[in-house]
GROMACS .gro file of C-alpha atoms in nm:
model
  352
    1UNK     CA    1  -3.054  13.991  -7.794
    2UNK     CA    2  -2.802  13.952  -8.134
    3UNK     CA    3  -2.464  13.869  -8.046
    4UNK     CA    4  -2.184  13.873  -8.280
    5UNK     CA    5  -1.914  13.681  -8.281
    6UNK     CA    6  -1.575  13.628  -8.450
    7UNK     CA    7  -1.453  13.265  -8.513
    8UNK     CA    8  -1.128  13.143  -8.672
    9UNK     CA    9  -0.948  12.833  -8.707
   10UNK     CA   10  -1.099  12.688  -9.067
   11UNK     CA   11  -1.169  12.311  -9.135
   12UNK     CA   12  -0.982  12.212  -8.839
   13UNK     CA   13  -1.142  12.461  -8.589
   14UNK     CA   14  -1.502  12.337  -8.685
   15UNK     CA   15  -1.383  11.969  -8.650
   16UNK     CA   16  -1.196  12.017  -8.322
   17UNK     CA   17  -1.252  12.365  -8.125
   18UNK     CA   18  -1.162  12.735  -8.264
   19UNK     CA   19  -1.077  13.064  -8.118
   20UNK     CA   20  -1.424  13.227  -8.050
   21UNK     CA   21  -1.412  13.601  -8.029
   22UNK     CA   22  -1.763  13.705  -7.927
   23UNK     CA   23  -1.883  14.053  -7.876
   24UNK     CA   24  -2.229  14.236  -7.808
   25UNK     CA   25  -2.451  14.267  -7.450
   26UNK     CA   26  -2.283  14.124  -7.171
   27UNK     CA   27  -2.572  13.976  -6.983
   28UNK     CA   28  -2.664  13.814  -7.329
   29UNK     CA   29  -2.294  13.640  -7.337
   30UNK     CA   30  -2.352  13.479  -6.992
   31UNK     CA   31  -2.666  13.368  -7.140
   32UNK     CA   32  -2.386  13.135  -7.338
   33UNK     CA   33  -2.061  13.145  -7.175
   34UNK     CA   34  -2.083  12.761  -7.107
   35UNK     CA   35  -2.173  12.688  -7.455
   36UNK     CA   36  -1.868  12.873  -7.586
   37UNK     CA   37  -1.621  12.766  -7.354
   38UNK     CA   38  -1.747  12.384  -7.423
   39UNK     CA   39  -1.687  12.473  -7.840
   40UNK     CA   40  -1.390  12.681  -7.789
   41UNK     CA   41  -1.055  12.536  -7.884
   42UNK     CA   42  -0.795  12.419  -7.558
   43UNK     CA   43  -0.500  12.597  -7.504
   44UNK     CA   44  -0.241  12.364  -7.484
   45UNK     CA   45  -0.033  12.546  -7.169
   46UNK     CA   46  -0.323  12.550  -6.935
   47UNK     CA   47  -0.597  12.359  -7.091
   48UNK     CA   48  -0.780  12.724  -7.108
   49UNK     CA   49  -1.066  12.752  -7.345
   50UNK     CA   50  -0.969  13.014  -7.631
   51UNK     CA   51  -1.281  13.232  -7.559
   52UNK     CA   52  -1.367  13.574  -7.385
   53UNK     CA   53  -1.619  13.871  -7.376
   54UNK     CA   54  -1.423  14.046  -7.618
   55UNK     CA   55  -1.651  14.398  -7.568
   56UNK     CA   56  -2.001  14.545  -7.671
   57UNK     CA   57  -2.119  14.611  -8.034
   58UNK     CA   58  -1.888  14.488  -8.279
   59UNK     CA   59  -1.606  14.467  -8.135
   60UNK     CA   60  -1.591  14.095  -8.157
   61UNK     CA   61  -1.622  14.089  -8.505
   62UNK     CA   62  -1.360  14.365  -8.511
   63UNK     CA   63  -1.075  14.192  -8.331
   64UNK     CA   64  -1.134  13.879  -8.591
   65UNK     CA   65  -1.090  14.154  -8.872
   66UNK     CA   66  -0.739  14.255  -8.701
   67UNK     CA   67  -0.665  13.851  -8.641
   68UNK     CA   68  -0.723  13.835  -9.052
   69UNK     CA   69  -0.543  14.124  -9.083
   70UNK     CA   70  -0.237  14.009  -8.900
   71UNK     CA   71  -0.230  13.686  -9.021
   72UNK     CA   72  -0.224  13.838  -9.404
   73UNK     CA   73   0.110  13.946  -9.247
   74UNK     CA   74   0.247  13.658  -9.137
   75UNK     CA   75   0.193  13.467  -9.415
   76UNK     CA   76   0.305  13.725  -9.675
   77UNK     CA   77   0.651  13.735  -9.427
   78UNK     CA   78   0.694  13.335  -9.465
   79UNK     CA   79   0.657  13.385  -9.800
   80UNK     CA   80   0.912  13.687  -9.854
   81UNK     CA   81   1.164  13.421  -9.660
   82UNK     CA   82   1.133  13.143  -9.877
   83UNK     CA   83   1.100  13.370 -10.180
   84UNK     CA   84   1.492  13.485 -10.069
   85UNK     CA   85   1.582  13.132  -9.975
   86UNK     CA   86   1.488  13.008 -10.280
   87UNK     CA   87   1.648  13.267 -10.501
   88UNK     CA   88   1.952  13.320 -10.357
   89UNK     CA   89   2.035  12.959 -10.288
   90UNK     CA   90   1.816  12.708 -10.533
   91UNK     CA   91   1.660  12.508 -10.208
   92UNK     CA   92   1.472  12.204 -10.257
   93UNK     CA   93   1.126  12.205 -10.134
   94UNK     CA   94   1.288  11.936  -9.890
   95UNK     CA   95   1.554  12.152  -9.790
   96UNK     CA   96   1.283  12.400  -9.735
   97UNK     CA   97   1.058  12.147  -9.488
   98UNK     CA   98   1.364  12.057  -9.311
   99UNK     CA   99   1.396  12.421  -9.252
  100UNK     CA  100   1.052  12.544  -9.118
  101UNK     CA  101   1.047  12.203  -8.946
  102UNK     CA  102   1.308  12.296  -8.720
  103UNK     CA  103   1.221  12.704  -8.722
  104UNK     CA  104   0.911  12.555  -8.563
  105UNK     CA  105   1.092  12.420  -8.299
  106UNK     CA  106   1.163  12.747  -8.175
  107UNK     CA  107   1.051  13.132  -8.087
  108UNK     CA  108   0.897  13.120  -8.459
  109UNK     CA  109   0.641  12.784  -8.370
  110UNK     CA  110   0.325  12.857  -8.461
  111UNK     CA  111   0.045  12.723  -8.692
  112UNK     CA  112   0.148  12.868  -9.012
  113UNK     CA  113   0.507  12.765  -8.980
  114UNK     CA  114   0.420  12.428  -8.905
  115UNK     CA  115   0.166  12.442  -9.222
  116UNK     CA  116   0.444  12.585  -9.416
  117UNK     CA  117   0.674  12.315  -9.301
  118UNK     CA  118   0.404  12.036  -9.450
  119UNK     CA  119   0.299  12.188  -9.742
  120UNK     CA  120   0.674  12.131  -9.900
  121UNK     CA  121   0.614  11.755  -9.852
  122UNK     CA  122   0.334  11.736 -10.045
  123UNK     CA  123   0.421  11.596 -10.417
  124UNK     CA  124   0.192  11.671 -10.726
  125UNK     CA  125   0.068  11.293 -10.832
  126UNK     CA  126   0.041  11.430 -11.173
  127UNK     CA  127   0.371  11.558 -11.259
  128UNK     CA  128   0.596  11.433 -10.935
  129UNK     CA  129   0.712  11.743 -10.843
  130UNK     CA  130   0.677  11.903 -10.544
  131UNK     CA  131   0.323  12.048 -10.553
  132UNK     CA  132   0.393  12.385 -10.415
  133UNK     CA  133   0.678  12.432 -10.710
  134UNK     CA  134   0.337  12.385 -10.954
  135UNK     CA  135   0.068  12.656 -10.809
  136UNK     CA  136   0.035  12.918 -10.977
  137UNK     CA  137   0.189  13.239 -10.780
  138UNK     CA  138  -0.140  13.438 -10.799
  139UNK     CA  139  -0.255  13.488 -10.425
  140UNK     CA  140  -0.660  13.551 -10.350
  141UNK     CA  141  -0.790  13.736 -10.072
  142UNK     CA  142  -1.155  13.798  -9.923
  143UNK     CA  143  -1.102  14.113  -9.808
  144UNK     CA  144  -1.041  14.166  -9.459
  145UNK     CA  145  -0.677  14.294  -9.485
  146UNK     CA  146  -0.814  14.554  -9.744
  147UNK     CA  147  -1.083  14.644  -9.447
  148UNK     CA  148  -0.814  14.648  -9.185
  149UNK     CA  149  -0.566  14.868  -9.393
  150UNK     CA  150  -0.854  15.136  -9.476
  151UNK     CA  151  -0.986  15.134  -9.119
  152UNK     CA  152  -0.627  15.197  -8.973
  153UNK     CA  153  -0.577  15.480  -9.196
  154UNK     CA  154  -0.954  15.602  -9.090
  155UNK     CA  155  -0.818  15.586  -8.756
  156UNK     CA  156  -0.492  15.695  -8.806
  157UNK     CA  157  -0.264  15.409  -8.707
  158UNK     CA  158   0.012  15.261  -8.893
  159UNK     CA  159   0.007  14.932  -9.021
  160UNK     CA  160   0.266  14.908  -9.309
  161UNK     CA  161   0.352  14.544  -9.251
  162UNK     CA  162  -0.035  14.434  -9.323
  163UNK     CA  163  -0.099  14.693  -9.570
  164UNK     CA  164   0.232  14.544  -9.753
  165UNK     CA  165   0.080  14.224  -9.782
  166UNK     CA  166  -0.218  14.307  -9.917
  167UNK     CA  167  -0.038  14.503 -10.131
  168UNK     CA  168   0.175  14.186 -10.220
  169UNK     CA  169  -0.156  13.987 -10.312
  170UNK     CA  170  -0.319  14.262 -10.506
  171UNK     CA  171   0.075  14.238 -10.691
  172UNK     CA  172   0.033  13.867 -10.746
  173UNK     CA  173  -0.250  13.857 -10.947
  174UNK     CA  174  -0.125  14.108 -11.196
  175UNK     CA  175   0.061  13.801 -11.337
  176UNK     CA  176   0.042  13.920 -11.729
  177UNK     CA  177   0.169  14.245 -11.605
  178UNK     CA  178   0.460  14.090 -11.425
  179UNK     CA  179   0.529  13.853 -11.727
  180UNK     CA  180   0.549  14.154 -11.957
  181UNK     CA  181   0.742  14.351 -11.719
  182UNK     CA  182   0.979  14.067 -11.674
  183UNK     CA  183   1.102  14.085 -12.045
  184UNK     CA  184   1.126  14.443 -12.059
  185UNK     CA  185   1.237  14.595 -11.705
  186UNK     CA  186   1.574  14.521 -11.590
  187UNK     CA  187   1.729  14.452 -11.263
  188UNK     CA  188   2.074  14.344 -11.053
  189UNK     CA  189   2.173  13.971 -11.106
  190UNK     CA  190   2.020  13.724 -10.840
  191UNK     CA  191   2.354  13.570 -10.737
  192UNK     CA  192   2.378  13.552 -10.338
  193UNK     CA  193   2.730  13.665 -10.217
  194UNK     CA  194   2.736  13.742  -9.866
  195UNK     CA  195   2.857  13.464  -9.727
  196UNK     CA  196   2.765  13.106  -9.663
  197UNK     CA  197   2.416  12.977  -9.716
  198UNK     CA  198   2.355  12.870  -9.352
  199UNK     CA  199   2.469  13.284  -9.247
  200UNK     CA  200   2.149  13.360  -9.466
  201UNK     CA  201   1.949  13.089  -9.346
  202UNK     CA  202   1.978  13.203  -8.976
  203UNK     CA  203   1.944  13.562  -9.050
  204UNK     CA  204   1.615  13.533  -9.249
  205UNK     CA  205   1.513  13.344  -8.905
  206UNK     CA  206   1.590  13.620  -8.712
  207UNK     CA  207   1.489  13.854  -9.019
  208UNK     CA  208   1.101  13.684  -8.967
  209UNK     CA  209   1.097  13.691  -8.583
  210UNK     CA  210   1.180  14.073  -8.585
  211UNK     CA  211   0.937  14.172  -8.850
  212UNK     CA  212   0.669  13.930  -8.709
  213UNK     CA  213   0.675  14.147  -8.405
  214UNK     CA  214   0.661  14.449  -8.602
  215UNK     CA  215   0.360  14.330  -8.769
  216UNK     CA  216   0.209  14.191  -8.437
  217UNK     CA  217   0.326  14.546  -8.294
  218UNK     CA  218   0.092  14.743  -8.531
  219UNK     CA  219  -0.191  14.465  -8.513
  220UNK     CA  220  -0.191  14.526  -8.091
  221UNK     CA  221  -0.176  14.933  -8.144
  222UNK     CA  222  -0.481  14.924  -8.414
  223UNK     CA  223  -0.694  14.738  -8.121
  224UNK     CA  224  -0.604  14.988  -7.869
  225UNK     CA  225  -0.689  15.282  -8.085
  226UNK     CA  226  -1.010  15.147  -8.208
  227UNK     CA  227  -1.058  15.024  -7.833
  228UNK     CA  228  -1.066  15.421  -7.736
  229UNK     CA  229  -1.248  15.531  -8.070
  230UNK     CA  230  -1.500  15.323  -7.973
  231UNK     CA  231  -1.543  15.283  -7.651
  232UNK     CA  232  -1.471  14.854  -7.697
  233UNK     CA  233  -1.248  14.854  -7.370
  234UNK     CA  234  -1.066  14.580  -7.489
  235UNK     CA  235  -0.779  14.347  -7.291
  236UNK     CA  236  -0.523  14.319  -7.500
  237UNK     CA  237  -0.357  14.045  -7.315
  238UNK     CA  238  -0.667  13.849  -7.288
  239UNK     CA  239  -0.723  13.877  -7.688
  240UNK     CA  240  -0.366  13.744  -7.713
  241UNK     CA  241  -0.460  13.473  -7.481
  242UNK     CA  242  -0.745  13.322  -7.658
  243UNK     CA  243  -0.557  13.332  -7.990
  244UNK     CA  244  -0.315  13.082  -7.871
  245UNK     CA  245  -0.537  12.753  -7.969
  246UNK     CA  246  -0.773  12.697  -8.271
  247UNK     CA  247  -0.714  12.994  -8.495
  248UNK     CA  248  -0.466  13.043  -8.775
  249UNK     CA  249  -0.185  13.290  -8.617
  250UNK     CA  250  -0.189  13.062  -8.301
  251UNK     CA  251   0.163  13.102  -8.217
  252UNK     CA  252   0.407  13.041  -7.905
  253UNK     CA  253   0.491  13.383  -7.879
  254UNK     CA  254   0.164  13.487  -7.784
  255UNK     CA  255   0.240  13.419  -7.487
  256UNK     CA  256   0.497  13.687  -7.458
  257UNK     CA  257   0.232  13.959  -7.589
  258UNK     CA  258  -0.011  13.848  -7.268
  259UNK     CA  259   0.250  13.887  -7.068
  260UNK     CA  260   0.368  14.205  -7.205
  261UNK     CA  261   0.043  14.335  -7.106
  262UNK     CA  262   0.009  14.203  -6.797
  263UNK     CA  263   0.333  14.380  -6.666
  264UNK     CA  264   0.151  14.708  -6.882
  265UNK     CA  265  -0.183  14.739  -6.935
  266UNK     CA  266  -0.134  15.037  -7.118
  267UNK     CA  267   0.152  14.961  -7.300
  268UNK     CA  268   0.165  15.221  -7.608
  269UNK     CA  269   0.345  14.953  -7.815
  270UNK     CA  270   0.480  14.610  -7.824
  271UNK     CA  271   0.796  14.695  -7.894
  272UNK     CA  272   0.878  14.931  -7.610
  273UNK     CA  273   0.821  14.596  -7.375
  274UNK     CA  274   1.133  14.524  -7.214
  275UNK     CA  275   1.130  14.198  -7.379
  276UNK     CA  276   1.042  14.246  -7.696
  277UNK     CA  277   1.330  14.510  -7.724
  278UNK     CA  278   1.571  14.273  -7.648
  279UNK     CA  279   1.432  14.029  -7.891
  280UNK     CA  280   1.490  14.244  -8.171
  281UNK     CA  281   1.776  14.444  -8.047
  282UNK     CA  282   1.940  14.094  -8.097
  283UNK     CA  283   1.843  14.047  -8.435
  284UNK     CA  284   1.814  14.380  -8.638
  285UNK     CA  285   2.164  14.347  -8.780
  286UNK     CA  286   2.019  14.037  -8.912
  287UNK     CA  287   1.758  14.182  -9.031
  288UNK     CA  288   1.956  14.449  -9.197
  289UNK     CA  289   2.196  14.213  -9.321
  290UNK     CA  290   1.853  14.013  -9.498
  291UNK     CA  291   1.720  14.350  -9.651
  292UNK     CA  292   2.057  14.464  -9.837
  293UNK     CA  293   2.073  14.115  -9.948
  294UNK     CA  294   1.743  14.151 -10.072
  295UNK     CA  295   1.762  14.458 -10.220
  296UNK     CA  296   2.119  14.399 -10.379
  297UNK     CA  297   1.973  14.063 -10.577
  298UNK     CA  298   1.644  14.261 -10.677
  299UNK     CA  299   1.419  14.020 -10.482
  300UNK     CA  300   1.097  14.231 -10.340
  301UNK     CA  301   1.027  14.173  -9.956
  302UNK     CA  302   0.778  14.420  -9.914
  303UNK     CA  303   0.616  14.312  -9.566
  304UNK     CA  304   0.951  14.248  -9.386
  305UNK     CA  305   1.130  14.588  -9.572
  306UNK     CA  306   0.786  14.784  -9.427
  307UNK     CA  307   0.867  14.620  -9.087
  308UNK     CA  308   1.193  14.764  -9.063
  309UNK     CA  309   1.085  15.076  -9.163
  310UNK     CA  310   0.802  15.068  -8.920
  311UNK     CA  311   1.091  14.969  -8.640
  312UNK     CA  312   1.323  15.283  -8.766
  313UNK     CA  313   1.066  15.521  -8.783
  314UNK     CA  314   0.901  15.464  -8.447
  315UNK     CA  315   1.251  15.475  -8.279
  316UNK     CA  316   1.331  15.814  -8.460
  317UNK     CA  317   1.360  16.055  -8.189
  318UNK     CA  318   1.311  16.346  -8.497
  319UNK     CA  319   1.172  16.250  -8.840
  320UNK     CA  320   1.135  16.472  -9.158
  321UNK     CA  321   0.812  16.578  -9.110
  322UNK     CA  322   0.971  16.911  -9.055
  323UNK     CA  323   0.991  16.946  -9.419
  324UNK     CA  324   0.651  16.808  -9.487
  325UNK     CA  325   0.490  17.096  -9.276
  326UNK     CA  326   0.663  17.343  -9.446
  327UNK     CA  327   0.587  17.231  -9.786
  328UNK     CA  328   0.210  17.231  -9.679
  329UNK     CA  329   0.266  17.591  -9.545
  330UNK     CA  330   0.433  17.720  -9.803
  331UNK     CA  331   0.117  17.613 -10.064
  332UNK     CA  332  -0.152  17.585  -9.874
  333UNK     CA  333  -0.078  17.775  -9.517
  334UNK     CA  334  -0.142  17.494  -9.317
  335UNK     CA  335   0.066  17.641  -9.040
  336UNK     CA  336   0.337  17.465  -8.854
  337UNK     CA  337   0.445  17.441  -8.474
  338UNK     CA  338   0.782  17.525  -8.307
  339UNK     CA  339   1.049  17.328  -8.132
  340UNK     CA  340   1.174  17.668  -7.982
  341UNK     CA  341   0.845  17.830  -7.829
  342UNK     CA  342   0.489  17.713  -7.803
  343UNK     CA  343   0.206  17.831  -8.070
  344UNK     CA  344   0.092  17.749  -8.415
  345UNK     CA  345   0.282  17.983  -8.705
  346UNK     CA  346   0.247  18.035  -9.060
  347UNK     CA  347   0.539  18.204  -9.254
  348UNK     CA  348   0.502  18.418  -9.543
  349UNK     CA  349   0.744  18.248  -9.789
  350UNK     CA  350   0.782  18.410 -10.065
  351UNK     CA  351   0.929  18.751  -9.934
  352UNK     CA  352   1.082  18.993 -10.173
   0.00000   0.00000   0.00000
């Protein structure tokens, strides 16, 4: 039997245990359930290993595709939130670990935050500056967020938070572009005025916890559409579960997604989850309040503006689509459906 298997957690994983997402024949993963459990990174809660029978075929290697995927999202978030930070108040990279040091302390805790947190103590030994202040902002990628973004659309489920970020990277490494652009294109002056810098430092907090659910949100939906398309039967909770040790997004509040689907197996969306509405209900004026700031000082937050989108648009009880349809039948008679009577129409347009 061949049995494939996702596995994430990087240098650390291989040293000490990483999430193991293996998928393929059944009988042939009891043939090495011991083995992986043994490997498998701890979770720190309950001591449980961070493996499972994920589902037959590929389907492990397709939840470690959505991991990538999700985790292209996180990080492009953190970086929109220092990016604002840092422009509309001059931080110090030690203001900035100070920061994510104590963010980590709370519903935001997770690997990357705590990575972020370090990496603005490290100092370059050849100039003494903070090293992050001298890397270049050009961000690589291997390739999986591209695969996730074209397989969602393939599939037909939105993820605008992920395909924002690798939007963001593809964006980064036009630096001549940008340089040239810079000189040439104009835009509003950066100066912060809506109040006092610790207002905008707890409402980019809230700002990243809202659109980090988002982006979870759409993440969780892509796995239960490609669950049904095919036929992977996955557990959503479970898959939450064993990303809570030894990969990358490992995060506190994965806990809250297990549980989520626990109370709902078949929960259409993480954000209709009792609480995960009142997470964000409590912070999308926040989040607002983050975007117009953004927006007003020219500073591009792609991921977290697509997550608020993402949140307005699946709360719309009517969107514009109404117009879209009609466009499409007026030039191409694609037809069009009623809200008054049952039926598909087409409209002849251009009566004289």
């Amino acid at each position: 039997n061949f049995f494939g298997m996702g596995v994430s957690g990087g240098e650390e994983g291989a040293l000490w245990g990483p999430s193991l997402m293996p998928g393929g024949s059944r009988d042939a993963y009891k043939e090495v359930e011991s083995i992986m459990k043994a490997v498998a990174a701890k979770a720190e809660e309950d001591n449980e290993p961070c493996v499972t029978y994920v589902g037959p075929g590929g389907s492990g290697h397709y939840v470690k595709m959505v991991h990538n995927g999700i985790e292209y999202g996180d990080m492009q978030l953190i970086a929109e939130a220092y990016d604002l930070l840092k422009q509309a108040l001059g931080l110090s990279a030690q203001q900035f670990h100070e920061i994510f040091a104590e963010w980590n302390k709370g519903e935001l805790s997770s690997f990357l935050i705590e990575v972020t947190a370090n990496v603005f103590k490290k100092v370059d030994e050849e100039s003494g500056k903070p090293l992050v202040d001298v890397i270049l902002d050009k961000a690589g990628q291997k390739g999986t967020g591209k695969w996730m973004s074209i397989n969602a659309l393939d599939l037909g489920s939105a993820i605008p938070t992920i395909t924002a970020a690798v939007d963001g990277r593809i964006l980064s490494s036009q630096k001549e572009e940008r340089v040239n652009a810079a000189a040439i294109l104009t835009g509003p002056k950066k100066e912060y005025k809506g109040g006092s810098a610790q207002q905008l430092i707890d409402a980019v907090r809230d700002a990243l916890y809202a659109s980090k659910i988002c982006s979870y949100a759409q993440g969780m939906s892509l796995l239960k559409k490609a669950s049904e398309e095919y036929n992977y039967n996955l557990d959503l909770g479970t898959i939450a579960k064993i990303w809570r040790a030894g990969c990358i997004i490992r995060a506190r509040f994965l806990n809250d997604i297990t549980s989520a689907y626990n109370r709902n197996r078949e929960l259409p969306n993480l954000l209709v989850d009792g609480e995960f509405q009142k997470a964000i209900n409590a912070r999308q004026e926040s989040w607002r309040f983050v975007i117009k700031c953004a927006v007003e000082m020219g500073i591009p937050m792609p991921s977290m503006s697509a997550s608020l989108a993402y949140y307005d648009s699946y709360r719309s009880e009517r969107l514009p689509a109404n117009l879209i349809q009609a466009q499409r039948d007026f030039f191409g008679a694609h037809t069009f459906e009623r809200i008054d009577k049952p039926g598909i129409f087409h409209a002849d347009w251009e009566e004289k």
